Amino acid sequence: MDPAQVIDLTGSSDNEDPLAVKHTKIKAIGDYIRNRVAGPHHAETIRVEDLASTPSTVLCTKQTQLYSTTRDRGWACGYRNCQMLLSSLIPLPILNTVPQVIELQQMLEQAWSAGFDPDGCAQLGRVVNTRKWIGATEIYCILAHLGVRAHIVDFHRATGANGTHPALFTWIVEYFTSGSKDERGLTNKHPLYLQHQGHSRTVVGVEMAEEGVSVLVFDPDVPAARTPTRFLLSHTKNAQQYQIVYVDSEPHNVAQIPKTISSTRIP
């Protein structure tokens, strides 16, 4: 499938439906940048290996750390989900610990300075010590700065009855079940960054039960969350479009990672 221009689902909608999609770039630069970031926000963390599992569960790699906090609720979900994704990759050649939010902001600006996503840079401007929202393209840039090759998949329209997204579910199930798992359902797969209009979450696995498939998601805005939420196919009708960011397991030379971001569109 040919690369496509990436859809931006970062901001909230001007429409009555808070999940309605606007196809133009929407960056939150009003009330959300009034208040500056006070400093690193510490979040509660657990590891995927500590989650309860069933024979029908398939989970991402065990070292993935799951973050939840209310201190930066409403603007930092992108950064928190980026932390979860990075935790599954550490150690990296230039990174041994999961960065704090302020450090991720600095990395994003450094990636822009290196020439990644000039359009996004022009629209967001500076992000350090602000509460600007970030989305899939900014996650791509942060990862690229660290030598991690990320890929974006746009599920740009519903493919099922009643506005649901079975193509999204099929893709996620194939991703997590394409390899082997141990007796606890753990795999070597990295978690997925899942974006819809105005919010993002982390996909940590799937549950293949008799009554149907559940996608297991972790929402960093849910305080003291200790278990993932079961995201059902019927829930996907709440948004018109979704995005996934997934990563290559092996580090790359930063110079080999494309600076212009494109995506794969399904269907």
PDB file of C-alpha atoms in Angstrom:
ATOM      1  CA  MET A   1       0.000   0.000   0.000  1.00  0.00           C
ATOM      2  CA  ASP A   2       1.372   3.418  -0.948  1.00  0.00           C
ATOM      3  CA  PRO A   3       2.405   5.838   1.818  1.00  0.00           C
ATOM      4  CA  ALA A   4      -0.156   8.520   2.586  1.00  0.00           C
ATOM      5  CA  GLN A   5      -0.182  11.866   4.312  1.00  0.00           C
ATOM      6  CA  VAL A   6      -0.744  11.338   8.017  1.00  0.00           C
ATOM      7  CA  ILE A   7      -4.129  12.263   9.473  1.00  0.00           C
ATOM      8  CA  ASP A   8      -3.853  14.349  12.639  1.00  0.00           C
ATOM      9  CA  LEU A   9      -6.165  13.276  15.471  1.00  0.00           C
ATOM     10  CA  THR A  10      -4.452  15.210  18.240  1.00  0.00           C
ATOM     11  CA  GLY A  11      -6.860  17.995  19.093  1.00  0.00           C
ATOM     12  CA  SER A  12     -10.445  18.112  20.232  1.00  0.00           C
ATOM     13  CA  SER A  13     -13.179  18.818  17.735  1.00  0.00           C
ATOM     14  CA  ASP A  14     -15.138  21.997  17.195  1.00  0.00           C
ATOM     15  CA  ASN A  15     -18.195  19.880  16.444  1.00  0.00           C
ATOM     16  CA  GLU A  16     -20.880  18.864  18.896  1.00  0.00           C
ATOM     17  CA  ASP A  17     -19.551  15.305  19.014  1.00  0.00           C
ATOM     18  CA  PRO A  18     -16.223  15.421  20.926  1.00  0.00           C
ATOM     19  CA  LEU A  19     -14.928  12.488  18.881  1.00  0.00           C
ATOM     20  CA  ALA A  20     -15.896  13.891  15.482  1.00  0.00           C
ATOM     21  CA  VAL A  21     -12.943  14.127  13.115  1.00  0.00           C
ATOM     22  CA  LYS A  22     -11.516  17.163  11.420  1.00  0.00           C
ATOM     23  CA  HIS A  23      -9.239  16.386   8.500  1.00  0.00           C
ATOM     24  CA  THR A  24      -7.131  19.509   8.916  1.00  0.00           C
ATOM     25  CA  LYS A  25      -4.286  19.752  11.396  1.00  0.00           C
ATOM     26  CA  ILE A  26      -5.647  20.587  14.825  1.00  0.00           C
ATOM     27  CA  LYS A  27      -3.139  21.528  17.475  1.00  0.00           C
ATOM     28  CA  ALA A  28      -4.188  22.541  20.966  1.00  0.00           C
ATOM     29  CA  ILE A  29      -2.507  25.898  21.461  1.00  0.00           C
ATOM     30  CA  GLY A  30      -5.065  27.939  23.363  1.00  0.00           C
ATOM     31  CA  ASP A  31      -6.034  27.284  26.928  1.00  0.00           C
ATOM     32  CA  TYR A  32      -3.746  24.260  27.046  1.00  0.00           C
ATOM     33  CA  ILE A  33      -0.562  26.358  26.841  1.00  0.00           C
ATOM     34  CA  ARG A  34      -1.631  29.004  29.372  1.00  0.00           C
ATOM     35  CA  ASN A  35      -0.108  27.100  32.240  1.00  0.00           C
ATOM     36  CA  ARG A  36       3.491  26.008  32.123  1.00  0.00           C
ATOM     37  CA  VAL A  37       4.653  22.570  33.165  1.00  0.00           C
ATOM     38  CA  ALA A  38       5.766  22.782  36.767  1.00  0.00           C
ATOM     39  CA  GLY A  39       8.329  20.026  36.393  1.00  0.00           C
ATOM     40  CA  PRO A  40       8.519  16.238  36.060  1.00  0.00           C
ATOM     41  CA  HIS A  41       5.231  14.562  36.942  1.00  0.00           C
ATOM     42  CA  HIS A  42       5.652  11.227  38.653  1.00  0.00           C
ATOM     43  CA  ALA A  43       3.148   8.527  37.828  1.00  0.00           C
ATOM     44  CA  GLU A  44       2.214   5.199  39.335  1.00  0.00           C
ATOM     45  CA  THR A  45       3.755   2.334  37.398  1.00  0.00           C
ATOM     46  CA  ILE A  46       3.276  -1.397  37.106  1.00  0.00           C
ATOM     47  CA  ARG A  47       4.821  -3.906  34.727  1.00  0.00           C
ATOM     48  CA  VAL A  48       2.959  -5.989  32.188  1.00  0.00           C
ATOM     49  CA  GLU A  49       4.466  -9.107  33.742  1.00  0.00           C
ATOM     50  CA  ASP A  50       2.507  -8.275  36.931  1.00  0.00           C
ATOM     51  CA  LEU A  51      -0.860  -8.321  35.169  1.00  0.00           C
ATOM     52  CA  ALA A  52      -3.207 -11.219  35.681  1.00  0.00           C
ATOM     53  CA  SER A  53      -3.629 -13.296  32.542  1.00  0.00           C
ATOM     54  CA  THR A  54      -5.816 -16.100  31.225  1.00  0.00           C
ATOM     55  CA  PRO A  55      -5.173 -18.841  28.637  1.00  0.00           C
ATOM     56  CA  SER A  56      -6.931 -16.622  26.091  1.00  0.00           C
ATOM     57  CA  THR A  57      -4.748 -13.573  26.784  1.00  0.00           C
ATOM     58  CA  VAL A  58      -1.859 -12.445  24.587  1.00  0.00           C
ATOM     59  CA  LEU A  59       0.255  -9.639  26.049  1.00  0.00           C
ATOM     60  CA  CYS A  60       3.156  -7.470  24.955  1.00  0.00           C
ATOM     61  CA  THR A  61       6.711  -7.828  26.244  1.00  0.00           C
ATOM     62  CA  LYS A  62       6.965  -8.265  30.010  1.00  0.00           C
ATOM     63  CA  GLN A  63       9.232  -5.292  30.781  1.00  0.00           C
ATOM     64  CA  THR A  64       6.670  -2.791  29.513  1.00  0.00           C
ATOM     65  CA  GLN A  65       5.817  -0.339  32.275  1.00  0.00           C
ATOM     66  CA  LEU A  66       2.283   1.049  32.538  1.00  0.00           C
ATOM     67  CA  TYR A  67       1.833   4.616  33.754  1.00  0.00           C
ATOM     68  CA  SER A  68      -1.212   6.282  35.318  1.00  0.00           C
ATOM     69  CA  THR A  69      -1.587   9.676  36.946  1.00  0.00           C
ATOM     70  CA  THR A  70      -4.052  12.525  37.379  1.00  0.00           C
ATOM     71  CA  ARG A  71      -1.451  15.256  37.818  1.00  0.00           C
ATOM     72  CA  ASP A  72      -1.218  16.007  34.114  1.00  0.00           C
ATOM     73  CA  ARG A  73      -4.579  14.651  33.074  1.00  0.00           C
ATOM     74  CA  GLY A  74      -6.085  16.358  30.052  1.00  0.00           C
ATOM     75  CA  TRP A  75      -2.899  17.179  28.155  1.00  0.00           C
ATOM     76  CA  ALA A  76      -0.084  14.660  28.713  1.00  0.00           C
ATOM     77  CA  CYS A  77      -1.612  11.356  27.571  1.00  0.00           C
ATOM     78  CA  GLY A  78       0.623  11.364  24.487  1.00  0.00           C
ATOM     79  CA  TYR A  79       3.751  11.646  26.606  1.00  0.00           C
ATOM     80  CA  ARG A  80       2.584   8.989  29.071  1.00  0.00           C
ATOM     81  CA  ASN A  81       1.829   6.550  26.272  1.00  0.00           C
ATOM     82  CA  CYS A  82       5.220   7.338  24.755  1.00  0.00           C
ATOM     83  CA  GLN A  83       6.780   6.401  28.105  1.00  0.00           C
ATOM     84  CA  MET A  84       4.999   3.047  28.008  1.00  0.00           C
ATOM     85  CA  LEU A  85       6.252   2.386  24.496  1.00  0.00           C
ATOM     86  CA  LEU A  86       9.803   3.403  25.369  1.00  0.00           C
ATOM     87  CA  SER A  87       9.830   1.225  28.480  1.00  0.00           C
ATOM     88  CA  SER A  88       9.461  -1.827  26.262  1.00  0.00           C
ATOM     89  CA  LEU A  89      12.537  -0.825  24.251  1.00  0.00           C
ATOM     90  CA  ILE A  90      14.990   0.039  27.025  1.00  0.00           C
ATOM     91  CA  PRO A  91      17.898  -0.259  27.085  1.00  0.00           C
ATOM     92  CA  LEU A  92      18.568   1.699  23.914  1.00  0.00           C
ATOM     93  CA  PRO A  93      22.059   2.739  22.826  1.00  0.00           C
ATOM     94  CA  ILE A  94      21.468   6.284  24.125  1.00  0.00           C
ATOM     95  CA  LEU A  95      18.769   5.672  26.717  1.00  0.00           C
ATOM     96  CA  ASN A  96      18.793   3.515  29.848  1.00  0.00           C
ATOM     97  CA  THR A  97      15.782   4.847  31.744  1.00  0.00           C
ATOM     98  CA  VAL A  98      12.303   6.026  30.825  1.00  0.00           C
ATOM     99  CA  PRO A  99      12.411   9.820  30.336  1.00  0.00           C
ATOM    100  CA  GLN A 100      10.210  12.187  32.302  1.00  0.00           C
ATOM    101  CA  VAL A 101       7.638  14.292  30.426  1.00  0.00           C
ATOM    102  CA  ILE A 102       9.878  17.365  30.374  1.00  0.00           C
ATOM    103  CA  GLU A 103      12.684  15.269  28.868  1.00  0.00           C
ATOM    104  CA  LEU A 104      10.351  13.964  26.165  1.00  0.00           C
ATOM    105  CA  GLN A 105       9.431  17.553  25.338  1.00  0.00           C
ATOM    106  CA  GLN A 106      13.108  18.374  24.972  1.00  0.00           C
ATOM    107  CA  MET A 107      13.654  15.347  22.748  1.00  0.00           C
ATOM    108  CA  LEU A 108      10.765  16.406  20.522  1.00  0.00           C
ATOM    109  CA  GLU A 109      12.262  19.850  19.993  1.00  0.00           C
ATOM    110  CA  GLN A 110      15.663  18.288  19.320  1.00  0.00           C
ATOM    111  CA  ALA A 111      14.086  16.025  16.691  1.00  0.00           C
ATOM    112  CA  TRP A 112      12.486  19.050  15.038  1.00  0.00           C
ATOM    113  CA  SER A 113      15.835  20.844  15.062  1.00  0.00           C
ATOM    114  CA  ALA A 114      17.304  17.810  13.271  1.00  0.00           C
ATOM    115  CA  GLY A 115      14.720  18.234  10.491  1.00  0.00           C
ATOM    116  CA  PHE A 116      12.001  15.749  11.454  1.00  0.00           C
ATOM    117  CA  ASP A 117       8.410  16.715  10.594  1.00  0.00           C
ATOM    118  CA  PRO A 118       8.948  20.382   9.668  1.00  0.00           C
ATOM    119  CA  ASP A 119       5.190  20.881   9.239  1.00  0.00           C
ATOM    120  CA  GLY A 120       4.481  19.730  12.772  1.00  0.00           C
ATOM    121  CA  CYS A 121       7.305  21.875  14.089  1.00  0.00           C
ATOM    122  CA  ALA A 122       5.884  24.936  12.334  1.00  0.00           C
ATOM    123  CA  GLN A 123       2.423  24.339  13.767  1.00  0.00           C
ATOM    124  CA  LEU A 124       3.308  23.510  17.350  1.00  0.00           C
ATOM    125  CA  GLY A 125       6.364  25.718  17.784  1.00  0.00           C
ATOM    126  CA  ARG A 126       8.054  25.146  21.106  1.00  0.00           C
ATOM    127  CA  VAL A 127       6.696  22.534  23.507  1.00  0.00           C
ATOM    128  CA  VAL A 128       9.141  22.514  26.412  1.00  0.00           C
ATOM    129  CA  ASN A 129       7.416  23.655  29.612  1.00  0.00           C
ATOM    130  CA  THR A 130       4.027  23.880  27.914  1.00  0.00           C
ATOM    131  CA  ARG A 131       0.846  21.815  28.053  1.00  0.00           C
ATOM    132  CA  LYS A 132       0.451  21.415  24.312  1.00  0.00           C
ATOM    133  CA  TRP A 133      -1.040  18.131  23.230  1.00  0.00           C
ATOM    134  CA  ILE A 134       0.978  15.782  21.061  1.00  0.00           C
ATOM    135  CA  GLY A 135      -0.115  12.968  18.779  1.00  0.00           C
ATOM    136  CA  ALA A 136       1.174  10.213  16.528  1.00  0.00           C
ATOM    137  CA  THR A 137       3.550  12.352  14.459  1.00  0.00           C
ATOM    138  CA  GLU A 138       5.197  13.793  17.558  1.00  0.00           C
ATOM    139  CA  ILE A 139       5.638  10.285  18.981  1.00  0.00           C
ATOM    140  CA  TYR A 140       7.311   9.353  15.690  1.00  0.00           C
ATOM    141  CA  CYS A 141       9.740  12.274  16.086  1.00  0.00           C
ATOM    142  CA  ILE A 142      10.655  11.496  19.694  1.00  0.00           C
ATOM    143  CA  LEU A 143      11.337   7.874  18.807  1.00  0.00           C
ATOM    144  CA  ALA A 144      13.339   8.873  15.727  1.00  0.00           C
ATOM    145  CA  HIS A 145      15.522  11.122  17.877  1.00  0.00           C
ATOM    146  CA  LEU A 146      16.358   8.014  19.929  1.00  0.00           C
ATOM    147  CA  GLY A 147      17.093   5.880  16.871  1.00  0.00           C
ATOM    148  CA  VAL A 148      13.791   4.012  16.957  1.00  0.00           C
ATOM    149  CA  ARG A 149      11.980   3.535  13.641  1.00  0.00           C
ATOM    150  CA  ALA A 150       8.261   4.015  14.110  1.00  0.00           C
ATOM    151  CA  HIS A 151       5.429   3.411  11.643  1.00  0.00           C
ATOM    152  CA  ILE A 152       1.975   4.990  11.559  1.00  0.00           C
ATOM    153  CA  VAL A 153      -1.159   3.189  10.391  1.00  0.00           C
ATOM    154  CA  ASP A 154      -4.282   5.275   9.717  1.00  0.00           C
ATOM    155  CA  PHE A 155      -7.678   3.612   9.987  1.00  0.00           C
ATOM    156  CA  HIS A 156      -9.334   6.552   8.330  1.00  0.00           C
ATOM    157  CA  ARG A 157     -12.915   5.317   8.061  1.00  0.00           C
ATOM    158  CA  ALA A 158     -15.231   2.738   9.569  1.00  0.00           C
ATOM    159  CA  THR A 159     -15.207  -0.682   7.913  1.00  0.00           C
ATOM    160  CA  GLY A 160     -18.075  -2.349   9.758  1.00  0.00           C
ATOM    161  CA  ALA A 161     -21.716  -2.013  10.670  1.00  0.00           C
ATOM    162  CA  ASN A 162     -22.866   0.930  12.786  1.00  0.00           C
ATOM    163  CA  GLY A 163     -19.626   2.832  12.291  1.00  0.00           C
ATOM    164  CA  THR A 164     -17.368   0.198  13.849  1.00  0.00           C
ATOM    165  CA  HIS A 165     -13.770  -0.586  12.903  1.00  0.00           C
ATOM    166  CA  PRO A 166     -13.250  -4.362  12.459  1.00  0.00           C
ATOM    167  CA  ALA A 167     -10.199  -3.658  10.277  1.00  0.00           C
ATOM    168  CA  LEU A 168      -8.550  -2.022  13.298  1.00  0.00           C
ATOM    169  CA  PHE A 169      -9.287  -5.074  15.447  1.00  0.00           C
ATOM    170  CA  THR A 170      -8.044  -7.471  12.782  1.00  0.00           C
ATOM    171  CA  TRP A 171      -4.763  -5.564  12.468  1.00  0.00           C
ATOM    172  CA  ILE A 172      -4.193  -5.506  16.242  1.00  0.00           C
ATOM    173  CA  VAL A 173      -5.003  -9.211  16.677  1.00  0.00           C
ATOM    174  CA  GLU A 174      -2.655 -10.188  13.846  1.00  0.00           C
ATOM    175  CA  TYR A 175       0.096  -8.030  15.342  1.00  0.00           C
ATOM    176  CA  PHE A 176      -0.014  -9.672  18.772  1.00  0.00           C
ATOM    177  CA  THR A 177      -0.675 -13.251  17.631  1.00  0.00           C
ATOM    178  CA  SER A 178       1.871 -13.445  14.804  1.00  0.00           C
ATOM    179  CA  GLY A 179       4.588 -14.798  17.115  1.00  0.00           C
ATOM    180  CA  SER A 180       4.908 -17.158  20.044  1.00  0.00           C
ATOM    181  CA  LYS A 181       3.822 -16.593  23.647  1.00  0.00           C
ATOM    182  CA  ASP A 182       4.840 -18.152  26.938  1.00  0.00           C
ATOM    183  CA  GLU A 183       2.596 -19.898  29.450  1.00  0.00           C
ATOM    184  CA  ARG A 184       1.495 -16.518  30.858  1.00  0.00           C
ATOM    185  CA  GLY A 185       0.604 -15.116  27.457  1.00  0.00           C
ATOM    186  CA  LEU A 186       3.646 -12.838  27.300  1.00  0.00           C
ATOM    187  CA  THR A 187       5.291 -12.207  23.924  1.00  0.00           C
ATOM    188  CA  ASN A 188       8.215 -10.200  22.607  1.00  0.00           C
ATOM    189  CA  LYS A 189       5.853  -7.704  20.965  1.00  0.00           C
ATOM    190  CA  HIS A 190       6.055  -4.028  21.848  1.00  0.00           C
ATOM    191  CA  PRO A 191       2.882  -2.239  22.938  1.00  0.00           C
ATOM    192  CA  LEU A 192       0.972  -0.096  20.448  1.00  0.00           C
ATOM    193  CA  TYR A 193       0.216   3.609  20.646  1.00  0.00           C
ATOM    194  CA  LEU A 194      -3.497   4.047  19.851  1.00  0.00           C
ATOM    195  CA  GLN A 195      -4.803   7.496  18.943  1.00  0.00           C
ATOM    196  CA  HIS A 196      -8.313   8.728  18.319  1.00  0.00           C
ATOM    197  CA  GLN A 197      -9.630  12.255  18.197  1.00  0.00           C
ATOM    198  CA  GLY A 198      -8.356  14.135  21.235  1.00  0.00           C
ATOM    199  CA  HIS A 199      -6.967  11.218  23.260  1.00  0.00           C
ATOM    200  CA  SER A 200      -4.519   8.315  23.133  1.00  0.00           C
ATOM    201  CA  ARG A 201      -4.039   5.048  24.977  1.00  0.00           C
ATOM    202  CA  THR A 202      -1.628   2.115  24.940  1.00  0.00           C
ATOM    203  CA  VAL A 203      -2.607  -1.308  23.621  1.00  0.00           C
ATOM    204  CA  VAL A 204      -0.916  -3.992  25.718  1.00  0.00           C
ATOM    205  CA  GLY A 205      -2.490  -7.106  24.180  1.00  0.00           C
ATOM    206  CA  VAL A 206      -5.652  -8.924  23.196  1.00  0.00           C
ATOM    207  CA  GLU A 207      -7.996 -11.420  24.804  1.00  0.00           C
ATOM    208  CA  MET A 208      -9.350 -14.148  22.504  1.00  0.00           C
ATOM    209  CA  ALA A 209     -12.369 -15.360  24.467  1.00  0.00           C
ATOM    210  CA  GLU A 210     -15.291 -17.475  23.254  1.00  0.00           C
ATOM    211  CA  GLU A 211     -17.626 -14.502  23.441  1.00  0.00           C
ATOM    212  CA  GLY A 212     -15.350 -12.462  21.186  1.00  0.00           C
ATOM    213  CA  VAL A 213     -12.133 -10.495  20.941  1.00  0.00           C
ATOM    214  CA  SER A 214     -11.210  -7.732  23.369  1.00  0.00           C
ATOM    215  CA  VAL A 215      -8.347  -5.325  22.791  1.00  0.00           C
ATOM    216  CA  LEU A 216      -6.605  -4.648  26.106  1.00  0.00           C
ATOM    217  CA  VAL A 217      -5.824  -0.960  26.515  1.00  0.00           C
ATOM    218  CA  PHE A 218      -4.218   1.045  29.289  1.00  0.00           C
ATOM    219  CA  ASP A 219      -5.312   4.653  29.756  1.00  0.00           C
ATOM    220  CA  PRO A 220      -2.774   6.881  31.548  1.00  0.00           C
ATOM    221  CA  ASP A 221      -5.565   9.279  32.588  1.00  0.00           C
ATOM    222  CA  VAL A 222      -7.272   6.631  34.739  1.00  0.00           C
ATOM    223  CA  PRO A 223      -5.939   7.108  38.282  1.00  0.00           C
ATOM    224  CA  ALA A 224      -4.253   4.168  39.985  1.00  0.00           C
ATOM    225  CA  ALA A 225      -5.194   1.811  37.164  1.00  0.00           C
ATOM    226  CA  ARG A 226      -3.903  -1.698  37.846  1.00  0.00           C
ATOM    227  CA  THR A 227      -5.494  -3.602  34.991  1.00  0.00           C
ATOM    228  CA  PRO A 228      -6.095  -2.833  31.322  1.00  0.00           C
ATOM    229  CA  THR A 229      -9.554  -2.010  30.018  1.00  0.00           C
ATOM    230  CA  ARG A 230     -11.310  -4.353  27.602  1.00  0.00           C
ATOM    231  CA  PHE A 231     -11.914  -2.343  24.440  1.00  0.00           C
ATOM    232  CA  LEU A 232     -14.653  -4.027  22.398  1.00  0.00           C
ATOM    233  CA  LEU A 233     -15.440  -3.737  18.717  1.00  0.00           C
ATOM    234  CA  SER A 234     -18.707  -1.992  19.584  1.00  0.00           C
ATOM    235  CA  HIS A 235     -16.700   0.704  21.386  1.00  0.00           C
ATOM    236  CA  THR A 236     -14.878   1.662  18.193  1.00  0.00           C
ATOM    237  CA  LYS A 237     -17.970   3.426  16.859  1.00  0.00           C
ATOM    238  CA  ASN A 238     -17.235   6.252  19.297  1.00  0.00           C
ATOM    239  CA  ALA A 239     -14.594   7.632  16.945  1.00  0.00           C
ATOM    240  CA  GLN A 240     -14.570   7.979  13.189  1.00  0.00           C
ATOM    241  CA  GLN A 241     -10.826   7.457  12.773  1.00  0.00           C
ATOM    242  CA  TYR A 242      -8.007   5.732  14.629  1.00  0.00           C
ATOM    243  CA  GLN A 243      -4.226   5.654  14.366  1.00  0.00           C
ATOM    244  CA  ILE A 244      -1.656   3.149  15.523  1.00  0.00           C
ATOM    245  CA  VAL A 245       2.043   3.727  16.046  1.00  0.00           C
ATOM    246  CA  TYR A 246       4.215   0.621  16.133  1.00  0.00           C
ATOM    247  CA  VAL A 247       7.992   0.293  16.269  1.00  0.00           C
ATOM    248  CA  ASP A 248      10.797  -1.827  14.909  1.00  0.00           C
ATOM    249  CA  SER A 249      12.557  -3.887  17.558  1.00  0.00           C
ATOM    250  CA  GLU A 250      16.077  -3.135  16.410  1.00  0.00           C
ATOM    251  CA  PRO A 251      17.633   0.354  16.825  1.00  0.00           C
ATOM    252  CA  HIS A 252      18.362   2.291  13.632  1.00  0.00           C
ATOM    253  CA  ASN A 253      20.878   4.898  12.633  1.00  0.00           C
ATOM    254  CA  VAL A 254      18.965   8.160  13.024  1.00  0.00           C
ATOM    255  CA  ALA A 255      20.189   9.270   9.606  1.00  0.00           C
ATOM    256  CA  GLN A 256      18.337   6.329   8.039  1.00  0.00           C
ATOM    257  CA  ILE A 257      14.939   7.249   9.510  1.00  0.00           C
ATOM    258  CA  PRO A 258      12.748   9.299   7.137  1.00  0.00           C
ATOM    259  CA  LYS A 259      12.303  12.900   8.267  1.00  0.00           C
ATOM    260  CA  THR A 260       9.092  13.342   6.292  1.00  0.00           C
ATOM    261  CA  ILE A 261       6.360  11.296   7.952  1.00  0.00           C
ATOM    262  CA  SER A 262       3.918   9.206   5.973  1.00  0.00           C
ATOM    263  CA  SER A 263       1.424   6.548   6.968  1.00  0.00           C
ATOM    264  CA  THR A 264      -0.229   3.397   5.707  1.00  0.00           C
ATOM    265  CA  ARG A 265      -3.977   3.795   5.295  1.00  0.00           C
ATOM    266  CA  ILE A 266      -6.365   0.948   5.920  1.00  0.00           C
ATOM    267  CA  PRO A 267      -8.520   0.281   4.025  1.00  0.00           C
TER     268      PRO A 267
END
